Coordinates of C-alpha atoms in Angstrom, one line a residue:
M1 CA -92.4 15.5 -149.8
P2 CA -95.4 13.8 -149.0
K3 CA -97.5 12.5 -152.1
T4 CA -100.7 14.5 -152.7
G5 CA -103.9 12.4 -153.8
M6 CA -107.6 12.7 -154.9
Y7 CA -110.4 10.4 -154.7
V8 CA -113.3 10.7 -157.4
L9 CA -116.2 8.2 -157.7
Q10 CA -118.6 10.2 -159.9
G11 CA -118.0 12.5 -162.6
V12 CA -114.8 11.1 -163.6
T13 CA -114.0 13.0 -166.9
P14 CA -110.5 11.7 -168.4
S15 CA -109.4 15.4 -169.5
Q16 CA -110.1 16.9 -166.1
I17 CA -108.2 13.6 -164.3
A18 CA -105.4 14.1 -166.5
A19 CA -104.8 17.5 -165.7
A20 CA -105.8 17.5 -161.8
P21 CA -102.3 18.4 -160.0
F22 CA -102.3 15.2 -157.8
D23 CA -99.6 12.5 -157.6
V24 CA -102.0 9.7 -156.8
K25 CA -105.6 9.4 -158.6
V26 CA -108.1 7.0 -157.3
I27 CA -111.1 6.7 -159.6
D28 CA -114.2 4.3 -160.3
I29 CA -113.4 2.1 -163.4
Y30 CA -116.8 2.7 -164.5
N31 CA -118.1 6.1 -165.8
D32 CA -121.5 7.5 -164.9
A33 CA -123.1 5.3 -167.5
G34 CA -121.9 2.4 -166.0
Q35 CA -119.2 1.6 -168.8
T36 CA -115.5 0.9 -168.0
F37 CA -113.1 3.1 -169.3
T38 CA -111.3 2.2 -172.1
P39 CA -107.3 1.5 -172.0
A40 CA -107.0 4.7 -174.4
E41 CA -108.8 6.6 -171.5
V42 CA -107.0 5.0 -168.7
K43 CA -103.7 6.0 -170.1
Q44 CA -105.0 9.4 -170.8
M45 CA -105.6 9.5 -167.1
G46 CA -102.1 8.6 -166.0
G47 CA -102.3 4.6 -166.3
G48 CA -98.7 3.5 -167.2
P49 CA -95.3 4.9 -166.8
G50 CA -94.8 9.0 -167.0
S51 CA -97.5 10.4 -165.3
A52 CA -99.8 10.2 -161.8
L53 CA -100.3 7.0 -160.1
L54 CA -103.7 5.8 -161.4
L55 CA -105.6 3.7 -159.0
G56 CA -108.8 1.7 -160.0
Y57 CA -111.6 1.9 -157.3
F58 CA -112.9 -1.7 -155.6
S59 CA -115.3 -1.9 -152.5
I60 CA -113.6 -4.7 -151.1
G61 CA -116.0 -4.9 -148.1
E62 CA -119.5 -4.3 -149.6
A63 CA -121.2 -5.6 -152.8
E64 CA -122.9 -3.0 -154.9
T65 CA -126.1 -3.7 -156.6
Y66 CA -125.2 -1.7 -159.8
R67 CA -122.0 -3.8 -160.6
D68 CA -122.3 -6.7 -163.0
Y69 CA -120.9 -8.9 -160.6
F70 CA -123.8 -8.5 -158.0
K71 CA -126.2 -11.2 -159.5
T72 CA -123.1 -14.0 -158.9
I73 CA -123.4 -13.6 -155.1
P74 CA -125.4 -15.7 -153.3
A75 CA -128.0 -14.2 -150.9
A76 CA -126.8 -15.9 -147.9
A77 CA -123.3 -13.9 -148.4
L78 CA -125.1 -10.7 -148.5
G79 CA -125.6 -8.6 -145.0
P80 CA -127.6 -5.5 -144.5
E81 CA -127.6 -2.4 -146.7
N82 CA -125.4 0.6 -145.9
P83 CA -127.8 3.2 -144.9
Q84 CA -125.6 6.0 -146.1
W85 CA -125.0 4.4 -149.6
K86 CA -128.1 2.9 -151.1
G87 CA -127.3 -0.2 -153.2
N88 CA -124.4 -1.2 -151.2
Y89 CA -124.6 -4.4 -149.0
E90 CA -122.1 -6.0 -146.6
V91 CA -120.6 -8.9 -148.0
A92 CA -119.2 -12.3 -146.7
F93 CA -115.7 -11.1 -147.9
W94 CA -114.3 -14.5 -146.7
T95 CA -116.0 -16.6 -149.1
P96 CA -114.5 -18.0 -152.4
E97 CA -117.3 -16.3 -154.4
W98 CA -116.1 -12.9 -153.0
K99 CA -112.8 -13.7 -153.7
A100 CA -113.5 -14.7 -157.2
V101 CA -115.4 -11.3 -157.5
A102 CA -112.4 -9.4 -156.5
T103 CA -109.8 -11.2 -158.5
A104 CA -111.9 -10.6 -161.8
Y105 CA -111.7 -6.9 -160.9
I106 CA -108.0 -7.2 -160.5
D107 CA -107.8 -8.9 -164.1
R108 CA -110.1 -5.9 -165.3
M109 CA -107.9 -3.0 -164.0
L110 CA -104.7 -4.9 -165.3
A111 CA -105.9 -5.3 -168.7
A112 CA -107.2 -1.8 -169.1
G113 CA -103.6 -0.4 -167.8
Y114 CA -104.3 0.8 -164.3
D115 CA -101.2 1.4 -161.7
G116 CA -102.8 -0.2 -159.0
V117 CA -106.0 -1.1 -157.2
Y118 CA -107.5 0.9 -154.3
F119 CA -109.5 -1.0 -151.7
D120 CA -112.5 0.7 -150.3
V121 CA -114.4 -0.3 -147.2
V122 CA -111.5 -2.7 -145.7
D123 CA -112.9 -1.7 -142.3
E124 CA -116.1 -3.9 -143.1
Y125 CA -114.5 -6.5 -140.9
Q126 CA -115.3 -4.1 -137.8
T127 CA -119.2 -4.2 -138.2
A128 CA -121.5 -6.5 -136.2
W129 CA -122.6 -8.6 -139.0
A130 CA -119.3 -9.5 -140.2
K131 CA -118.1 -10.5 -136.4
S132 CA -121.2 -12.6 -136.2
H133 CA -121.1 -14.4 -139.5
A134 CA -117.4 -14.7 -140.4
P135 CA -115.7 -18.1 -139.3
G136 CA -114.0 -17.4 -136.0
G137 CA -116.0 -14.3 -135.0
A138 CA -114.5 -11.0 -134.7
A139 CA -110.9 -12.4 -134.7
G140 CA -111.7 -14.4 -137.8
A141 CA -113.2 -11.5 -139.6
E142 CA -110.1 -9.6 -139.0
Q143 CA -107.8 -12.1 -140.2
A144 CA -109.9 -12.9 -143.0
M145 CA -109.8 -9.1 -144.3
V146 CA -106.0 -9.3 -143.9
D147 CA -105.6 -12.9 -145.9
L148 CA -107.8 -11.5 -148.9
I149 CA -105.7 -8.4 -149.4
K150 CA -102.7 -10.4 -149.0
Y151 CA -103.8 -12.8 -151.7
L152 CA -105.2 -10.2 -154.0
G153 CA -101.9 -8.5 -153.5
D154 CA -99.9 -11.6 -154.3
Y155 CA -102.1 -12.3 -157.5
A156 CA -101.4 -9.0 -158.9
E157 CA -97.5 -9.0 -158.3
A158 CA -97.5 -12.3 -160.0
K159 CA -99.3 -11.0 -163.0
H160 CA -97.7 -7.6 -163.3
P161 CA -94.9 -6.9 -161.0
G162 CA -95.2 -3.3 -159.7
F163 CA -98.9 -3.3 -159.6
K164 CA -99.6 -0.9 -156.5
V165 CA -102.1 -1.8 -153.7
W166 CA -103.4 1.0 -151.5
V167 CA -106.1 0.8 -148.9
N168 CA -108.6 2.9 -147.2
N169 CA -109.0 3.2 -143.5
A170 CA -108.6 0.2 -141.2
E171 CA -105.2 1.3 -139.9
E172 CA -105.5 -1.2 -137.0
L173 CA -104.8 -3.9 -139.7
L174 CA -100.9 -2.4 -139.8
T175 CA -100.0 -4.4 -136.6
H176 CA -100.8 -7.7 -138.7
S177 CA -98.0 -9.8 -139.8
G178 CA -97.4 -9.4 -143.2
Y179 CA -99.9 -6.5 -143.9
L180 CA -97.7 -3.7 -144.4
G181 CA -95.7 -5.3 -146.6
T182 CA -98.6 -6.1 -149.1
I183 CA -99.9 -2.4 -149.3
D184 CA -97.9 0.3 -151.1
G185 CA -99.8 3.4 -149.7
M186 CA -103.0 4.2 -147.9
F187 CA -105.7 6.9 -147.5
K188 CA -107.3 7.6 -144.2
E189 CA -110.9 9.4 -144.3
N190 CA -111.9 11.8 -141.3
L191 CA -108.4 11.9 -139.5
F192 CA -108.9 15.7 -138.6
Y193 CA -112.5 16.2 -139.1
T194 CA -116.0 14.2 -139.2
D195 CA -118.2 13.8 -142.6
G196 CA -120.0 16.9 -141.1
G197 CA -117.0 19.1 -140.7
Q198 CA -116.6 18.9 -136.7
K199 CA -113.1 18.8 -135.4
Q200 CA -112.4 15.2 -134.4
P201 CA -111.4 14.8 -130.7
A202 CA -107.5 15.0 -130.4
A203 CA -107.4 11.5 -128.8
E204 CA -109.0 10.3 -132.2
T205 CA -106.5 11.6 -134.3
S206 CA -103.7 10.8 -132.0
Y207 CA -105.0 7.1 -131.8
S208 CA -105.0 7.1 -135.7
M209 CA -101.6 8.5 -136.2
G210 CA -100.0 6.4 -133.9
L211 CA -100.9 3.4 -136.0
L212 CA -100.7 5.3 -139.3
Q213 CA -97.1 6.1 -138.1
K214 CA -96.2 2.5 -138.7
A215 CA -96.7 2.9 -142.4
I216 CA -95.0 6.2 -142.6
D217 CA -91.9 4.8 -141.0
A218 CA -92.0 1.7 -143.6
G219 CA -91.8 4.4 -146.1
K220 CA -95.6 3.9 -147.4
D221 CA -97.4 7.1 -148.4
V222 CA -100.2 8.3 -146.1
I223 CA -103.0 10.7 -147.4
S224 CA -105.8 12.0 -145.6
I225 CA -109.5 12.8 -147.0
E226 CA -111.2 15.3 -145.0
Y227 CA -114.7 16.5 -146.0
V228 CA -114.5 20.2 -145.1
T229 CA -114.9 23.4 -146.8
G230 CA -114.2 27.1 -146.1
A231 CA -110.5 28.6 -145.9
Q232 CA -110.1 28.4 -142.2
K233 CA -110.8 24.7 -141.9
V234 CA -108.6 24.2 -145.1
A235 CA -106.1 25.9 -143.7
D236 CA -106.3 24.0 -140.4
V237 CA -106.3 20.9 -142.3
H238 CA -102.8 21.9 -144.2
A239 CA -101.3 23.0 -140.8
L240 CA -102.2 19.7 -139.3
D241 CA -100.5 17.8 -142.4
D242 CA -97.4 19.7 -142.1
K243 CA -97.6 18.7 -138.2
Y244 CA -97.6 14.9 -139.1
G245 CA -95.7 15.0 -142.5
I246 CA -98.7 13.9 -144.7
S247 CA -101.0 15.4 -147.3
S248 CA -104.9 15.7 -147.5
Y249 CA -107.4 15.7 -150.1
V250 CA -110.1 18.1 -149.1
A251 CA -113.7 16.9 -150.9
H252 CA -117.2 17.0 -151.0
L253 CA -118.9 13.8 -149.3
D254 CA -120.4 12.9 -152.6
L255 CA -116.9 12.5 -154.4
N256 CA -118.5 13.9 -157.5
G257 CA -115.6 15.3 -160.0
V258 CA -112.3 16.7 -158.8
D259 CA -112.2 19.0 -155.9
T260 CA -109.5 21.7 -156.0
E261 CA -110.5 23.7 -152.8
G262 CA -107.5 22.3 -150.9
V263 CA -105.0 22.4 -153.3
R264 CA -102.0 24.4 -152.3
P265 CA -100.2 27.3 -154.2
G266 CA -97.7 25.8 -156.4
Q267 CA -99.2 22.2 -156.4
V268 CA -98.2 20.1 -159.4
M269 CA -98.5 16.6 -160.3
H270 CA -95.3 14.2 -159.8
D271 CA -94.2 11.5 -162.0
D272 CA -95.1 7.9 -160.5
A273 CA -92.3 6.3 -161.7
L274 CA -89.4 8.9 -161.1
G275 CA -90.6 11.8 -158.9
A276 CA -90.1 14.1 -161.4
V277 CA -92.4 17.2 -161.8
Q278 CA -94.6 17.1 -165.0
P279 CA -93.1 18.6 -167.4
P280 CA -89.7 18.0 -166.0
V281 CA -87.4 21.0 -165.1
P282 CA -83.8 20.3 -166.2
A283 CA -81.3 20.7 -163.3
P284 CA -79.1 23.9 -163.4
P285 CA -75.5 23.1 -164.0
L286 CA -73.0 22.4 -161.5
T287 CA -71.0 25.3 -160.3
T288 CA -68.9 23.2 -157.6
P289 CA -67.2 19.8 -157.8
P290 CA -69.8 17.1 -156.6
V291 CA -69.8 16.0 -153.2
Q292 CA -68.4 12.3 -152.9
P293 CA -71.3 10.0 -151.9
D294 CA -71.8 8.2 -149.1
P295 CA -71.6 4.1 -149.3
L296 CA -75.5 4.2 -148.9
P297 CA -76.8 7.3 -150.8
A298 CA -80.1 8.9 -149.8
Q299 CA -83.0 6.8 -151.3
K300 CA -86.5 6.2 -150.4
M301 CA -87.0 3.8 -147.5
V302 CA -89.3 0.5 -147.8
S303 CA -89.0 -1.4 -144.8
G304 CA -90.7 -4.5 -143.6
D305 CA -91.0 -6.4 -139.9
A306 CA -90.0 -9.3 -137.9
S307 CA -92.7 -11.6 -140.2
D308 CA -92.7 -12.8 -143.6
N309 CA -93.2 -9.8 -145.9
R310 CA -93.6 -8.8 -149.8
L311 CA -91.8 -5.6 -150.3
K312 CA -91.7 -3.6 -153.4
G313 CA -89.7 -0.4 -154.2
T314 CA -90.9 2.3 -156.6
A315 CA -89.4 3.1 -160.0
G316 CA -86.8 5.2 -158.4
D317 CA -83.8 4.3 -156.1
D318 CA -84.7 2.9 -153.0
I319 CA -83.4 1.1 -149.8
I320 CA -85.4 -2.1 -148.8
K321 CA -85.3 -3.6 -145.5
G322 CA -87.0 -6.8 -145.1
L323 CA -85.8 -7.3 -141.5
G324 CA -86.7 -10.7 -139.9
G325 CA -88.7 -13.6 -141.6
H326 CA -88.6 -14.7 -145.1
D327 CA -89.2 -11.6 -147.1
K328 CA -89.8 -11.3 -151.0
L329 CA -88.0 -8.3 -152.0
T330 CA -88.5 -6.6 -155.5
G331 CA -86.7 -3.4 -156.3
L332 CA -88.6 -2.7 -159.5
G333 CA -86.7 0.3 -161.5
G334 CA -83.9 2.6 -160.4
A335 CA -80.8 2.0 -158.3
D336 CA -82.0 -0.2 -155.2
T337 CA -80.1 -1.3 -152.2
F338 CA -81.1 -4.3 -150.4
V339 CA -80.1 -3.9 -146.9
F340 CA -79.6 -7.1 -144.4
Q341 CA -79.2 -6.6 -140.9
E342 CA -79.5 -10.8 -140.2
Y343 CA -78.5 -13.9 -141.8
G344 CA -79.4 -17.6 -141.3
R345 CA -82.1 -19.9 -142.9
K346 CA -84.6 -18.3 -140.3
N347 CA -84.2 -14.8 -141.8
S348 CA -83.2 -15.8 -145.3
D349 CA -85.0 -13.6 -148.1
T350 CA -85.7 -13.7 -151.7
I351 CA -84.6 -10.9 -154.4
T352 CA -86.7 -11.0 -157.4
D353 CA -84.6 -8.6 -159.7
F354 CA -81.4 -7.7 -158.6
K355 CA -79.5 -6.0 -161.3
H356 CA -75.6 -6.5 -161.6
G357 CA -73.6 -3.0 -161.6
T358 CA -77.0 -1.0 -160.8
D359 CA -78.4 -2.6 -157.4
H360 CA -76.3 -3.0 -154.3
I361 CA -76.4 -5.6 -151.4
G362 CA -76.0 -3.5 -148.1
L363 CA -74.6 -5.7 -145.2
D364 CA -74.7 -3.9 -141.6
H365 CA -71.1 -3.9 -140.8
A366 CA -71.9 -4.5 -137.0
V367 CA -73.5 -7.7 -137.9
F368 CA -71.5 -9.1 -140.8
K369 CA -68.2 -7.9 -139.2
L370 CA -67.0 -6.0 -142.3
A371 CA -65.0 -2.6 -142.9
Q372 CA -67.4 -0.3 -143.9
G373 CA -67.4 0.7 -147.9
E374 CA -67.4 -1.1 -151.1
L375 CA -66.4 -4.9 -150.5
S376 CA -62.8 -5.7 -150.9
P377 CA -62.3 -8.3 -153.8
D378 CA -60.4 -10.5 -151.7
A379 CA -63.6 -11.0 -149.5
F380 CA -65.9 -12.1 -152.3
W381 CA -66.1 -15.6 -153.8
I382 CA -68.2 -17.5 -156.3
G383 CA -68.7 -21.3 -155.3
S384 CA -70.7 -23.3 -153.0
K385 CA -68.1 -22.3 -150.1
A386 CA -65.1 -20.3 -149.1
H387 CA -61.8 -21.3 -150.7
D388 CA -59.4 -19.3 -148.5
A389 CA -59.7 -17.5 -145.0
N390 CA -60.4 -14.1 -146.7
D391 CA -63.7 -15.0 -147.9
R392 CA -66.6 -13.6 -146.3
V393 CA -69.5 -13.1 -148.9
I394 CA -70.0 -16.0 -151.3
Y395 CA -72.5 -16.5 -154.4
N396 CA -73.5 -20.1 -155.0
K397 CA -74.3 -19.9 -158.9
T398 CA -75.9 -23.2 -158.5
S399 CA -78.4 -22.6 -155.8
G400 CA -78.5 -18.8 -156.2
D401 CA -77.7 -18.4 -152.4
L402 CA -75.7 -15.2 -151.4
L403 CA -73.8 -16.5 -148.4
Y404 CA -72.0 -15.0 -145.3
D405 CA -69.1 -16.9 -144.0
P406 CA -67.9 -15.4 -140.8
D407 CA -64.3 -17.3 -141.1
G408 CA -63.7 -18.0 -144.5
S409 CA -62.3 -21.6 -144.7
G410 CA -62.5 -21.8 -141.0
S411 CA -64.8 -24.3 -139.1
A412 CA -68.0 -22.1 -139.3
A413 CA -70.3 -23.0 -141.9
P414 CA -71.6 -20.3 -144.4
Q415 CA -75.1 -19.0 -143.6
V416 CA -77.6 -17.8 -146.2
I417 CA -78.2 -14.2 -146.7
A418 CA -80.5 -14.0 -149.2
N419 CA -81.4 -15.9 -152.7
L420 CA -80.6 -14.0 -155.7
G421 CA -81.4 -16.6 -158.5
A422 CA -79.1 -19.1 -160.3
N423 CA -76.7 -18.0 -162.5
M424 CA -76.8 -14.4 -161.6
K425 CA -73.8 -11.9 -162.7
I426 CA -72.6 -10.2 -159.2
D427 CA -69.2 -9.3 -158.0
Y428 CA -67.7 -7.5 -155.2
H429 CA -68.6 -4.3 -156.5
D430 CA -72.3 -5.0 -155.8
I431 CA -71.6 -5.7 -152.2
L432 CA -71.5 -2.8 -149.8
S433 CA -70.7 -2.9 -145.9
I434 CA -72.8 0.1 -144.4

């Protein structure tokens, strides 16, 4: 089921945010009086485990005169004012000064207890001012936005593993190496309707969905924002959601308070960590014997691409596939399966939080030439190399490398699959051939 989401930048009332029936809640971190919400208010609204995913808002492409950081931005780093939003100025997001502002915002959100950050105005790199002022022109501006988001994602991950990164619009960036692995989800404004409530041309929707599908296929959540009203248009938005397998937030353009016109019958908030409806409903007792699970049970898929990715699971059970490149894989909670379809130094990954007895290493049987199912005990060895002809998967406790040896103690050298960290507890039960 696609995650539902909401987006409120004015009239943020903690009690209303807490009660709103949405899975992902984007809010301004300031109230209407210009004061940041306290950690207690953040927790009330959903910050922390056991509630919705609460994301703090940051405009990454525009500097806002009503923020306390504005006076730190050099005049030369400011562009023209946004004619639709008074007090919002294009900003040289490629500069150290702006990186410092964004980093400080992340620190503020981490300290307050938000579950993640929501970057707005990501598509600033597409403006004429950015293209003419960024080093490297249009291509340089685009790459600078990718680099900034990746930097901030890595910074937040280092300080608080599991901190989420969501973005708004700029679906073209999904084609950049590593960008997809940095973000956890995205909103897309005006996917089906314009700000004025007019239907988007089918070609526009098709173009955006062709790019957004990359995120969906990688296990990322996609939520559209539609500025429409009226039963007929809301019903059309819902029909299009169902067609594309996403959800939408139907809102007024001022994003003032929680809009509920587009809430579906029976819609409820789901837990950000476990996916359980709030309050949790106990499962009925089994009336038939349980079905024997497949070697790889049903889990949420998180997938990278051929470049170097940083992939994070959820607090639930995930399948995490780095694919090519040198990927950093983090399962977070739950019983996760880290899937590998290649090996060798050019494709070796790092798993940051492997849990013996809970997580699994999933090896593609067609690549690793292993019988499907749990690895045979004779095929696993702990040491720097194979000790007999049966050994295929080897864990080197000193280096932390998990190795594949195609011929055991034969002439072929063992190849790195991934690094789990030194002196980890692992045995053949943790390895699946899938």
